[in-house]
Short mmCIF file of C-alpha atoms and ligand atoms in Angstrom, two decimals:
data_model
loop_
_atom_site.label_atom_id
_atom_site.label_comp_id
_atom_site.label_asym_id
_atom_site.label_seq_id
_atom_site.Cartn_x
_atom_site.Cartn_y
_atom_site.Cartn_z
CA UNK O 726 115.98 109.37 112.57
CA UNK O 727 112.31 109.96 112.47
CA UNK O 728 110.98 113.22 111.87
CA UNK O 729 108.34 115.14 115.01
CA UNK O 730 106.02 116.18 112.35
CA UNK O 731 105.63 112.51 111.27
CA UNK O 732 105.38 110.73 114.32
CA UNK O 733 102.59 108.57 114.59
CA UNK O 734 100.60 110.37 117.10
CA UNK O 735 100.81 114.16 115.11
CA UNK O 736 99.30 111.85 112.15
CA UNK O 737 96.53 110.28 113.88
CA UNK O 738 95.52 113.74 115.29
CA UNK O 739 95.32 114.80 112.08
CA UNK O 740 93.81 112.06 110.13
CA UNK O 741 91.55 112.70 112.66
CA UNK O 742 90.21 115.79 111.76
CA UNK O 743 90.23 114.68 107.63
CA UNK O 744 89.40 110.98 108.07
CA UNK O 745 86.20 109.38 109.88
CA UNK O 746 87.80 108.28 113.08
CA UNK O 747 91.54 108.86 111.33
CA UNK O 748 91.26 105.38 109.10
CA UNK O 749 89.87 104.18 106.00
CA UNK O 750 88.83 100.62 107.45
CA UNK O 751 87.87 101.07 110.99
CA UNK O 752 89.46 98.17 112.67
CA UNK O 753 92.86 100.24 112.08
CA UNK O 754 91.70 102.24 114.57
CA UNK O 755 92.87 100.38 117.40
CA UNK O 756 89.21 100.93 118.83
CA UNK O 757 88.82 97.51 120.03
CA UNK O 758 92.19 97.34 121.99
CA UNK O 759 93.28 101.07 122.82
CA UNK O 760 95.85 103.33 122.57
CA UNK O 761 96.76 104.76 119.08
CA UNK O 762 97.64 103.33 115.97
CA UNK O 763 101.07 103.24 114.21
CA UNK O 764 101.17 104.81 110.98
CA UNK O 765 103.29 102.43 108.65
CA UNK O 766 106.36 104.63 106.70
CA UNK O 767 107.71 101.00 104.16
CA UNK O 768 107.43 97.51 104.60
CA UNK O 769 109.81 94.56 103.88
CA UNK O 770 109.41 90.54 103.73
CA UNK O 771 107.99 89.80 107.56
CA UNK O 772 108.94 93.85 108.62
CA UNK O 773 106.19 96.36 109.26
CA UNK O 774 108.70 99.84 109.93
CA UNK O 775 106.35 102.74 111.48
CA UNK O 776 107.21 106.88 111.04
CA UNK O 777 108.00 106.74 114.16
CA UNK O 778 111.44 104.26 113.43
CA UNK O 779 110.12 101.01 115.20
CA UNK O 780 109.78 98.34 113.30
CA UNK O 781 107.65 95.16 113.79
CA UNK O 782 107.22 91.61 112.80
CA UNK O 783 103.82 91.72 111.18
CA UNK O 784 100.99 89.16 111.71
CA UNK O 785 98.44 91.64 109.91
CA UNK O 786 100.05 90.88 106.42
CA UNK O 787 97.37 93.46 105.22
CA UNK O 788 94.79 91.18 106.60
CA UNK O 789 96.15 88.43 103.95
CA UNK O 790 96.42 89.11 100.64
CA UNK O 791 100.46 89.04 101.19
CA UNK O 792 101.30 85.14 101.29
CA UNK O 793 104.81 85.82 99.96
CA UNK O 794 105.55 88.83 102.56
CA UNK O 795 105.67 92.76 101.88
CA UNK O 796 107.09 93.95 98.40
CA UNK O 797 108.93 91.10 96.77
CA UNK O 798 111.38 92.72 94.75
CA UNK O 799 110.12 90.84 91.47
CA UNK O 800 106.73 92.04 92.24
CA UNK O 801 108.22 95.45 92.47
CA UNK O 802 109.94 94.95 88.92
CA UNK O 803 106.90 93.54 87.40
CA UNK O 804 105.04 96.80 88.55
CA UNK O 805 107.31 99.28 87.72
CA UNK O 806 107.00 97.57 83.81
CA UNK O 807 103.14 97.66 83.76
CA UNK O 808 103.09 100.97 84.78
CA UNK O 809 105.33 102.09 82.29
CA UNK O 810 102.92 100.42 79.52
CA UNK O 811 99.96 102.48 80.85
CA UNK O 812 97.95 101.96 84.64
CA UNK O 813 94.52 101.74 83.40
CA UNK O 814 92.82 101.60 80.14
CA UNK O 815 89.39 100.46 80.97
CA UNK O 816 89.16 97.95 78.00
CA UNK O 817 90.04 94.41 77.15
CA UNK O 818 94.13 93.26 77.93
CA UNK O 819 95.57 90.03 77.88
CA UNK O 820 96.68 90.15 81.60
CA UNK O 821 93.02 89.47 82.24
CA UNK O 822 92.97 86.35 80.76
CA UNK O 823 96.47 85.29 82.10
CA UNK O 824 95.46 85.69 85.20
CA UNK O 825 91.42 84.57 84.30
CA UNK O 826 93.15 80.85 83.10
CA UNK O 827 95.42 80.77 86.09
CA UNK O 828 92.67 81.07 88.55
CA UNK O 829 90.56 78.38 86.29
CA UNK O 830 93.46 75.85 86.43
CA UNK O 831 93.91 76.57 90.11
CA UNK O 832 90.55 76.33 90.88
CA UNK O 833 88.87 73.59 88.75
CA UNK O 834 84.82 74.84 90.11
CA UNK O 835 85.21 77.79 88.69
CA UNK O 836 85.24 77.82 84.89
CA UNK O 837 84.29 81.52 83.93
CA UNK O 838 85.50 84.72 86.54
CA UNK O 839 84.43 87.79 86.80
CA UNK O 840 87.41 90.37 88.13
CA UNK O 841 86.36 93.05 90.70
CA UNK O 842 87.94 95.31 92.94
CA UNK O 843 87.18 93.78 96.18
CA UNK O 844 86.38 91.16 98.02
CA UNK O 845 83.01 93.19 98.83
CA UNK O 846 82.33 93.53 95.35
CA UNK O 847 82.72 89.54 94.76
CA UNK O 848 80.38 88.64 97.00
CA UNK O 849 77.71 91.82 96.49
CA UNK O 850 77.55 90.16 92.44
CA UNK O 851 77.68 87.08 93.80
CA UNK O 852 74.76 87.38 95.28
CA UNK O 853 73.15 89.04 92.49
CA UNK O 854 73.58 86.29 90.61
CA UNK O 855 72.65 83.84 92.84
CA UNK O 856 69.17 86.19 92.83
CA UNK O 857 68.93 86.23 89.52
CA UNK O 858 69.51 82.31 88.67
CA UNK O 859 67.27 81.36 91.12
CA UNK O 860 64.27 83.72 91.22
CA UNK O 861 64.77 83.57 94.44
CA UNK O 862 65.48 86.53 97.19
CA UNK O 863 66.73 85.42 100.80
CA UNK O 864 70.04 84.11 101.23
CA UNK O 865 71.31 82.31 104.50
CA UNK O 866 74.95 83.71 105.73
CA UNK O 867 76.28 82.27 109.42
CA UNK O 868 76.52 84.45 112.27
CA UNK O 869 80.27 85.74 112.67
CA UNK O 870 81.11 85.02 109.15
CA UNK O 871 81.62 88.39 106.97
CA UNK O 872 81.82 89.14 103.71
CA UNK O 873 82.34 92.61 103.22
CA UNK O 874 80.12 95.48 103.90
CA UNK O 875 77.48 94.78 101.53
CA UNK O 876 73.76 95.73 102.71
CA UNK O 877 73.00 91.78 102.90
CA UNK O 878 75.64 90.57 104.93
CA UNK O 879 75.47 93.12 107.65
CA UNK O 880 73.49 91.31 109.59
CA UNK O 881 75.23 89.57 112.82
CA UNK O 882 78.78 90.02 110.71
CA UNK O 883 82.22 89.28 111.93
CA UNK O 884 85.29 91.43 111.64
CA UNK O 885 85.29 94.78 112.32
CA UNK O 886 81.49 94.82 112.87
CA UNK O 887 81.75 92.17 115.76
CA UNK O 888 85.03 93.97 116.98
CA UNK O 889 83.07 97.24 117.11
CA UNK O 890 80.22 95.95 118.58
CA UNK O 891 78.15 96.74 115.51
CA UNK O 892 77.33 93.04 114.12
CA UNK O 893 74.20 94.55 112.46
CA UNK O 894 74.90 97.80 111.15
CA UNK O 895 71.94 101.05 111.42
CA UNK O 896 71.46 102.04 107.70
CA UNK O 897 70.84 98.35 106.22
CA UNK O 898 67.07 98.70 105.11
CA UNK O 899 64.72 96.33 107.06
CA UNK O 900 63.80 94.36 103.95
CA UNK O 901 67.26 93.98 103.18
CA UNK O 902 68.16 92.05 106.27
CA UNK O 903 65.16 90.60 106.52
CA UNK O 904 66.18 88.42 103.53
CA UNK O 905 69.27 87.57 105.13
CA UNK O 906 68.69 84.70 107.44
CA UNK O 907 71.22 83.74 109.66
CA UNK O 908 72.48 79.95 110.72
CA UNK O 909 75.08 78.77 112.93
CA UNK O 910 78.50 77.85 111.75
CA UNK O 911 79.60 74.26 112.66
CA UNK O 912 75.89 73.73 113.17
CA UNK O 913 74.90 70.94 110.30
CA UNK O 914 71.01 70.87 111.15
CA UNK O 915 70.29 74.69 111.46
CA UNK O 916 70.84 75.45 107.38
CA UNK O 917 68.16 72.55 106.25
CA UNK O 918 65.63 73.54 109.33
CA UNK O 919 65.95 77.16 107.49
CA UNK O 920 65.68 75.81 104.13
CA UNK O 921 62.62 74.08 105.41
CA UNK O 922 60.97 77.12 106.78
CA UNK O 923 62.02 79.03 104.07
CA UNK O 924 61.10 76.88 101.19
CA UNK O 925 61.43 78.01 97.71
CA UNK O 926 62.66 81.10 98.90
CA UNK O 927 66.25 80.88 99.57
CA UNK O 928 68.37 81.85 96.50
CA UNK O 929 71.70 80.69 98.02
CA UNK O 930 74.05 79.92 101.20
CA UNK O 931 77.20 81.86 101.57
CA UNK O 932 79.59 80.83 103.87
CA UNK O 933 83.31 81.03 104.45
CA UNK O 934 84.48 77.68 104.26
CA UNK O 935 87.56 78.15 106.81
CA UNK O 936 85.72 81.08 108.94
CA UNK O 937 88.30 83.87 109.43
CA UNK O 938 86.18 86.85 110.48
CA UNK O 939 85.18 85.54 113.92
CA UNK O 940 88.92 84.72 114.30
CA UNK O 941 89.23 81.68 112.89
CA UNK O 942 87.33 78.86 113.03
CA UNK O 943 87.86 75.71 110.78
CA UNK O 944 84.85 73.76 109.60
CA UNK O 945 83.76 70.71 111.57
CA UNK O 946 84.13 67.67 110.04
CA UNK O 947 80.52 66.72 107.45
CA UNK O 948 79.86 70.76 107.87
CA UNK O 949 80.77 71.45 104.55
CA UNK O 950 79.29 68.35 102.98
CA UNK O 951 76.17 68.95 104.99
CA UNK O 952 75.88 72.56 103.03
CA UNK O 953 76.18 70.93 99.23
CA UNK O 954 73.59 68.19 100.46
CA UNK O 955 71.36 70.62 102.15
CA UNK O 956 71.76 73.21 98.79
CA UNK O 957 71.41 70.45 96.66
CA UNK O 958 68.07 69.21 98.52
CA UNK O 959 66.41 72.91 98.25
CA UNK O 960 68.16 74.31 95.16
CA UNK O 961 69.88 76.40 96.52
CA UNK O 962 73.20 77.58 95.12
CA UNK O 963 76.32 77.57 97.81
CA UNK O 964 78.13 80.06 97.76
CA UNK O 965 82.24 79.86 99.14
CA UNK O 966 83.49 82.95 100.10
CA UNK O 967 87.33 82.22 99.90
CA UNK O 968 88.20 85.33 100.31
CA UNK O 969 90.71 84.87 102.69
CA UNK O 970 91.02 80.97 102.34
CA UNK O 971 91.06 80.99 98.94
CA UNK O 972 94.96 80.50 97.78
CA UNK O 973 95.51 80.07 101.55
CA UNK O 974 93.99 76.96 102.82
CA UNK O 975 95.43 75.43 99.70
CA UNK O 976 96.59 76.00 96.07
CA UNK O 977 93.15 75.39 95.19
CA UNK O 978 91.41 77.10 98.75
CA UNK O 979 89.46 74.98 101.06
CA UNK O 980 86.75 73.77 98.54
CA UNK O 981 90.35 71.38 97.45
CA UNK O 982 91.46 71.12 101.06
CA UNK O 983 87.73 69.51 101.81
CA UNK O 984 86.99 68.35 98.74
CA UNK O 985 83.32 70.38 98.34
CA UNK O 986 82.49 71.97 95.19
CA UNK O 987 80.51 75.23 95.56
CA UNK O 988 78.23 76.39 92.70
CA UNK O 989 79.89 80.28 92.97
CA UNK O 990 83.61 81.10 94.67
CA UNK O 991 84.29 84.81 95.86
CA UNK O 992 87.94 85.29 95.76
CA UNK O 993 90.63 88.48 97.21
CA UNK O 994 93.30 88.88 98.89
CA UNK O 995 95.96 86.97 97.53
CA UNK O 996 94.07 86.87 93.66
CA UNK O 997 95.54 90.38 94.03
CA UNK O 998 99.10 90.05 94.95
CA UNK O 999 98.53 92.85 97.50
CA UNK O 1000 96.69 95.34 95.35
CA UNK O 1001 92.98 95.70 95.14
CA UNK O 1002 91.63 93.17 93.40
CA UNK O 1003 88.13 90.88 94.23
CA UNK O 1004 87.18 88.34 91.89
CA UNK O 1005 83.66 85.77 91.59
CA UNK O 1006 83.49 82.53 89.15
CA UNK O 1007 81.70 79.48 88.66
CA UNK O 1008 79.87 77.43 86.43
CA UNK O 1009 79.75 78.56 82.73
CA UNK O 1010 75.81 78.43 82.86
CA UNK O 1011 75.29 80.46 85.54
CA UNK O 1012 78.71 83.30 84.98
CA UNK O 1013 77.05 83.63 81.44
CA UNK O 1014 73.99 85.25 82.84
CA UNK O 1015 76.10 88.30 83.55
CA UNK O 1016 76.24 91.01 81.30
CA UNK O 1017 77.05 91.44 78.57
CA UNK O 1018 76.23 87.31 77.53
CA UNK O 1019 73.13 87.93 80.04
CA UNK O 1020 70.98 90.07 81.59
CA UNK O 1021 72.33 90.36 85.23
CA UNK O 1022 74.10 93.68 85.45
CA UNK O 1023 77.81 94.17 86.70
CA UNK O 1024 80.75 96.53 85.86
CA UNK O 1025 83.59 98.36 87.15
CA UNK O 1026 86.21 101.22 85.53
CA UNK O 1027 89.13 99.61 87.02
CA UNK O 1028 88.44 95.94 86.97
CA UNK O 1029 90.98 93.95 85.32
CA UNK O 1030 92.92 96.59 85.93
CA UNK O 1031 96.56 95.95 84.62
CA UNK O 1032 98.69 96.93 87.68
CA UNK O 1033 95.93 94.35 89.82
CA UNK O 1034 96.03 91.65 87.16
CA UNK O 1035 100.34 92.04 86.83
CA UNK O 1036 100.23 91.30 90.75
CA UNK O 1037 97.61 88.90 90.88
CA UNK O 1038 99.56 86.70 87.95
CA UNK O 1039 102.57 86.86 89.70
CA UNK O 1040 101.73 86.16 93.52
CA UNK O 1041 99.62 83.12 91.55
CA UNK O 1042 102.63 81.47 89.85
CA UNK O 1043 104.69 81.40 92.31
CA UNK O 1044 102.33 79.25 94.86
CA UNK O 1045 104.00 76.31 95.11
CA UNK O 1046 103.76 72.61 97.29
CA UNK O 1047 107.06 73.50 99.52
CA UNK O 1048 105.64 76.60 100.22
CA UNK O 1049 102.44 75.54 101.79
CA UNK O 1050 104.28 72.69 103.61
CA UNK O 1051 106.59 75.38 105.03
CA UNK O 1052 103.73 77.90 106.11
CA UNK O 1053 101.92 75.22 107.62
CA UNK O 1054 104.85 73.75 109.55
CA UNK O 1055 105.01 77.90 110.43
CA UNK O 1056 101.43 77.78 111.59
CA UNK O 1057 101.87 74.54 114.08
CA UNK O 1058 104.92 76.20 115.39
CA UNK O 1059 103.30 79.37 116.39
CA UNK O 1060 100.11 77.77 117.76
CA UNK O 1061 102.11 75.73 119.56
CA UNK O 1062 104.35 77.71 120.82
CA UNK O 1063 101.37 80.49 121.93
CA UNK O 1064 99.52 77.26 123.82
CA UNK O 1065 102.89 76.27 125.97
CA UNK O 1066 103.34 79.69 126.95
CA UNK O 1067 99.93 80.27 128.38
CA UNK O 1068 99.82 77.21 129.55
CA UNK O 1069 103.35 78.48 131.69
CA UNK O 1070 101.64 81.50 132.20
CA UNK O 1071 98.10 80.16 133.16
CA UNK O 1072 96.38 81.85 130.91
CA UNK O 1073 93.43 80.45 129.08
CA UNK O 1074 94.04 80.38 125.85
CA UNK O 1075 92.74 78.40 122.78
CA UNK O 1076 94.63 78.79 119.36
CA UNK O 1077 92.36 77.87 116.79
CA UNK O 1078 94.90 77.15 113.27
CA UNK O 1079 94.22 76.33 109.82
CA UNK O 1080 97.57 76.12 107.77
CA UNK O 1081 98.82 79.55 108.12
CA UNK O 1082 96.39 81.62 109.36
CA UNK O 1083 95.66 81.39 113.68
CA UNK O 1084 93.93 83.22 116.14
CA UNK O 1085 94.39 82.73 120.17
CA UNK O 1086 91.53 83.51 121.57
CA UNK O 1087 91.31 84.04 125.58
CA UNK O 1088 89.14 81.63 126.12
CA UNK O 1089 89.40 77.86 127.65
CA UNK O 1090 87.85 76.92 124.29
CA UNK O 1091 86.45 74.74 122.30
CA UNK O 1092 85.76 77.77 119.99
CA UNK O 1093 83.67 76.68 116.76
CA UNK O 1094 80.99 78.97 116.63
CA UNK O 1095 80.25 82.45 116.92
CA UNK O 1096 78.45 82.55 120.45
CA UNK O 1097 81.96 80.55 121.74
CA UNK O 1098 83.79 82.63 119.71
CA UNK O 1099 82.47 86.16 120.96
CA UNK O 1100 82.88 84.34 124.72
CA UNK O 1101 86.89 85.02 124.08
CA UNK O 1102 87.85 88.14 126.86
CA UNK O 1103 88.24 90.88 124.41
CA UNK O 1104 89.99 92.96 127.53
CA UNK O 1105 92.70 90.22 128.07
CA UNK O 1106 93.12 90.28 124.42
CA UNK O 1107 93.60 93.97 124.29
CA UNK O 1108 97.02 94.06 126.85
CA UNK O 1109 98.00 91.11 125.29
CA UNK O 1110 97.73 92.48 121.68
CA UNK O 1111 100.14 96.02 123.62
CA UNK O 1112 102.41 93.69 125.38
CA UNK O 1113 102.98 92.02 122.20
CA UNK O 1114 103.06 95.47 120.30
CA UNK O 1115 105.62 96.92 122.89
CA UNK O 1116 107.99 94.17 122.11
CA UNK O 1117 108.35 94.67 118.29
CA UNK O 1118 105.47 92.29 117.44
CA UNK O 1119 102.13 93.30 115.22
CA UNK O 1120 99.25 91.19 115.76
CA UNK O 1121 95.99 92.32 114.12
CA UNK O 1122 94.21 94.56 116.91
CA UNK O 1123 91.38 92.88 117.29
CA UNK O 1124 90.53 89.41 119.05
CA UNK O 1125 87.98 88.44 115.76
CA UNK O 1126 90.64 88.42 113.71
CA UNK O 1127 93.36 85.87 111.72
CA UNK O 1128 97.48 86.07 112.27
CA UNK O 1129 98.38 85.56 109.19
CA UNK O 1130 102.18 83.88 108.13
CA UNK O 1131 103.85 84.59 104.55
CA UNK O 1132 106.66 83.05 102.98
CA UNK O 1133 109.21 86.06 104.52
CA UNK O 1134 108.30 84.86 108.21
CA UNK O 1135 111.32 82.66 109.84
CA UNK O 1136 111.44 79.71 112.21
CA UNK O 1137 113.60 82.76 113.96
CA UNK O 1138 110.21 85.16 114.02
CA UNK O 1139 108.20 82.70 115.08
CA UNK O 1140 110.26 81.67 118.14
CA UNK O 1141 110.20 85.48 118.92
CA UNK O 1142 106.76 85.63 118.72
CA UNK O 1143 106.98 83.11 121.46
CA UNK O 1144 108.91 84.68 123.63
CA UNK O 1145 107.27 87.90 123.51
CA UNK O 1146 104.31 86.22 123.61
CA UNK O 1147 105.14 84.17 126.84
CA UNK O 1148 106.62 88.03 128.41
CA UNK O 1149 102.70 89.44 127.70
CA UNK O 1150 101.15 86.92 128.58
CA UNK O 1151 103.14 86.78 132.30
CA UNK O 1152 102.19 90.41 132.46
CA UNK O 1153 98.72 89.47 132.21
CA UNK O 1154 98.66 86.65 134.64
CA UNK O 1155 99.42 89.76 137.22
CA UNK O 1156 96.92 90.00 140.32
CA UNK O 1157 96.91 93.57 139.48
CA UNK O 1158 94.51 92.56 136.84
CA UNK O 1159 96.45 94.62 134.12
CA UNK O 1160 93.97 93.28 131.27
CA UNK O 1161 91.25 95.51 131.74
CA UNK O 1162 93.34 98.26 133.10
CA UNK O 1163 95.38 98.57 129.85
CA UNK O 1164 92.31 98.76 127.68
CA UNK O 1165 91.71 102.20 126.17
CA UNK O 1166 94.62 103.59 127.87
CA UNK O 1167 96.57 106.78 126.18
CA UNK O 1168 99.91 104.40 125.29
CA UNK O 1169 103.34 106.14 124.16
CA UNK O 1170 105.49 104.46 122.09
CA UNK O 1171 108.48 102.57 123.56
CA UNK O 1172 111.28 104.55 121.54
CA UNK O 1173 113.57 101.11 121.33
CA UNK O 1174 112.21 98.04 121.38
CA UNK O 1175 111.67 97.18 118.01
CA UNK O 1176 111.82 93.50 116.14
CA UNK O 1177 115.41 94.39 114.77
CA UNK O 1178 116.51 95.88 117.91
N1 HOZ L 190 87.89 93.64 107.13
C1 HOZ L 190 89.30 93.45 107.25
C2 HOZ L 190 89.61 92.38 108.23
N2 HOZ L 190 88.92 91.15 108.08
C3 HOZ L 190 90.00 94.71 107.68
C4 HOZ L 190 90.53 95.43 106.52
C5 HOZ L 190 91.44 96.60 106.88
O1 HOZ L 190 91.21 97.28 107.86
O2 HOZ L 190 92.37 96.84 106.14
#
C-alpha cells in the first residue's frame, strides 16, 4: 500500500520548493502536456511502478539508454561487484579499455574514444576538437536536432527546448550562436549553399543521423551521403551525434545502418548501460590532439568511471542480431498498430519509426523536417499522452520526443499499447474537443488502472 506522505503529488509540491520547477531535466515536468508528474518508487524489465502503487508500461526507457529494459538482474550483480572493488578512483582501470575496444570493434570509424559523462559533454569536446583541427570557428547543426545543452547548440534545438518553447535559449552569448548556423534536416542543398557562404569558416557539421529530438525523423534517402560529400568538398569535419541512434539504429548505429562514415561520433545512452556515461571517438589523427598526446584540453573526475564502464561493457556484449530483429519487428508492430487505430478513430496521425524508436505525431504528415515536425498539434498530443497515462501506459510527455522499445517489451505490451491507444485516441475524436480542454488541467491519479491491473 502506498504511503500519503509519498504520493506523487506531496513530492512534486515539495520538489517544488527545493528543485527548479520540481525536476532535474525539465521535460519531466509534464510542462508540455499538463497535469503532474509521477514520481517513479523501482522499475522492472518494460514496468515503470510510481509511489503512488500504479504501475506503467514505459515508452520513456530513460529517454534510451535502456535497450535491454529496467535493471537486468546481471547488470545488478555486475554492479553490486564493482562497487565492492571501489566506485571511483579517478585514475587509469582496465574497464576503460574493455569497454574503449568494445566500442572500437562495434564501431569501426572510431579508432580512439574519449569517455565522458554525458551525451552533452561528447558533443561540447566534440566540437572543440573539431575547432581546434580545423582552425576554424562556426559549425552548422539542423534546426530540431539537439545535442545537449551546450552554448553552441542552443540555437533552434529540439527536445525539451522545442517542447518548452525555448528553441534558442536567453543566456547563450551572441557570438556564440552566431557561429552556429543552422540548415534544414532532409534538406541536401541547404548545408553546401552554407558552406558556400561560409567558406573557410565552418569547422564542422553535426547532425543526428536518425533525428530523435524533433520526434523522430529518419534521414531521407542521399541526405547523409550529401553531408560527407558536402564536408568533404569544404573540409569540413562531420560530426554524428549517435547519441541516441548509436547502439540503436544498429550494432554499429546508423553510420552502419547507412553506410556513412563520419570523421567524429558522439555516443550515450546505451554506451552507458543506464548510468551516466557520454563518450566521443574518431580518427587516431584527430583524437590524438586531445590532451594529454595534444594540446586540445578535456577532462573529467568521474570519467571512465568504473560503475559507468561495468554497465556500459555489459549492456555492449550482450547486443546481439536476434535482438535487433526482435525490437524492430516490436517497432513495426506498434507503428502499425498506432496508424490502424487512428485511422478507426479518425485521427490524423503520422508514426514516423526507425527500428525501435517511434513517435506519432498528430499530424496528416509527411513529417521530415523540423517546420513539419513542429506543425504536429501539441494539444491533441497532450490528452492523448493522459488518456494513454490513465490506462497504465507511459509515453514520453512531450510530442518532440522518441518511444523507445527494449528487449523486456512483449508482443503482449505492444498490443496493449494498441488498445489503449485506440481508447485515447476515441476520446479525442469527441466533438467536445477534449484535446485542448485536457491540456494543463490539475489531473488526479486514477487509483486502479495500472498496466498489471
Ligand atoms: N533531453 C532528454 C530527452 N531527449 C530528456 C532527458 C530527461 O529529462 O531525463
Amino acid at each position: 500500500m502506498a504511503s500519503p506522505s509519498r504520493s506523487s503529488a506531496r513530492l512534486f509540491t515539495r520538489a517544488c520548493q527545493v528543485l527548479p520547477g520540481g525536476v532535474d531535466s525539465p521535460v519531466r515536468a509534464f510542462g508540455a502536456v499538463g497535469g503532474k508528474p509521477p514520481f517513479i518508487d523501482r522499475a522492472r524489465g518494460a514496468r515503470l511502478y510510481d509511489v503512488d502503487g500504479r504501475s506503467y508500461i514505459d515508452y520513456v526507457m530513460s529517454w534510451g539508454p535502456l535497450i535491454h529494459g529496467h535493471a537486468p538482474r546481471e547488470l545488478g550483480t555486475a554492479l553490486a561487484r564493482a562497487a565492492r572493488r571501489g566506485t571511483s578512483f579517478g585514475a587509469p582501470t582496465a574497464l576503460e579499455v574493455e569497454l574503449g575496444a568494445l566500442v572500437r570493434r562495434l564501431v569501426p570509424s572510431i579508432e580512439r574514444v574519449r569517455f565522458v559523462n554525458s551525451g552533452t559533454e561528447a558533443t561540447m569536446s566534440a566540437v572543440r576538437l573539431a575547432r581546434a583541427a580545423t582552425g576554424r570557428e562556426r559549425i552548422v547543426k539542423f534546426a530540431g536536432c539537439y545535442h545537449g545543452h551546450g552554448d553552441a547548440f542552443l540555437v533552434q534545438a529540439g527536445s525539451g527546448a522545442t517542447t518548452l518553447g525555448v528553441p534558442t535559449s536567453p543566456g547563450v552569448p551572441k557570438g556564440t550562436a552566431a557561429d552556429t548556423l543552422i540548415a534544414r534536416y532532409n534538406d541536401p542543398a541547404s548545408v553546401p549553399k552554407l558552406l558556400r557562404a561560409h567558406r573557410g569558416r565552418v569547422a564542422a557539421v553535426i547532425v543526428e543521423p536518425v533525428a530523435g529530438n524533433m520526434g523522430v525523423v529518419p534521414p531521407a534517402e542521399g541526405f547523409l551521403p550529401g553531408l560527407r560529400a558536402a564536408c568533404d568538398e569544404h573540409g569540413a569535419l562531420l560530426i554524428f551525434d549517435e547519441v541516441i541512434s548509436g547502439f540503436r539504429t544498429a550494432k554499429g548505429g546508423a553510420q552502419a545502418a547507412y553506410g556513412v562514415r563520419p570523421d567524429l561520433t558522439c555516443l550515450g545512452k546505451i554506451i552507458g548501460g543506464g548510468l551516466p556515461v557520454g563518450a566521443y571517438g574518431g580518427r587516431a589523427e584527430l583524437m590524438d590532439r586531445l590532451a594529454p598526446t595534444g594540446p586540445v584540453y578535456q577532462a573529467g573526475t568521474l570519467s571512465g568511471n568504473p560503475l559507468a564502464m561495468t554497465a556500459g561493457i555489459w549492456a555492449l556484449s550482450n547486443l546481439t542480431a536476434p535482438l535487433y530483429r526482435r525490437l524492430a519487428a516490436l517497432g513495426a508492430r506498434l507503428a502499425d498498430g498506432l496508424r490502424e487505430a487512428a485511422g478507426a478513430a479518425g485521427v490524423p496521425l503520422t508514426v514516423n519509426v526507425a527500428g525501435s524508436v517511434l513517435t506519432p505525431f498528430f499530424h496528416a504528415g509527411p513529417v521530415t523536417d523540423y517546420a513539419s515536425a513542429t506543425a504536429a498539434d501539441t494539444a491533441a498530443y497532450a490528452a492523448f499522452f493522459h488518456g494513454l497515462l490513465d490506462r497504465g501506459i507511459y509515453p514520453p510527455p512531450s510530442q518532440f520526443e522518441g518511444w523507445f522499445l527494449s528487449a523486456a517489451h512483449t508482443e503482449r505490451d505492444v498490443d496493449r499499447t494498441v488498445r489503449a491507444a485506440g481508447a485515447a485516441l476515441r476520446e479525442l475524436a469527441l466533438p467536445d474537443g477534449r484535446a485542448g480542454s485536457l491540456r494543463g488541467r490539475e489531473r488526479p491519479h486514477r487509483p486502479s488502472r495500472g498496466a498489471d491491473s
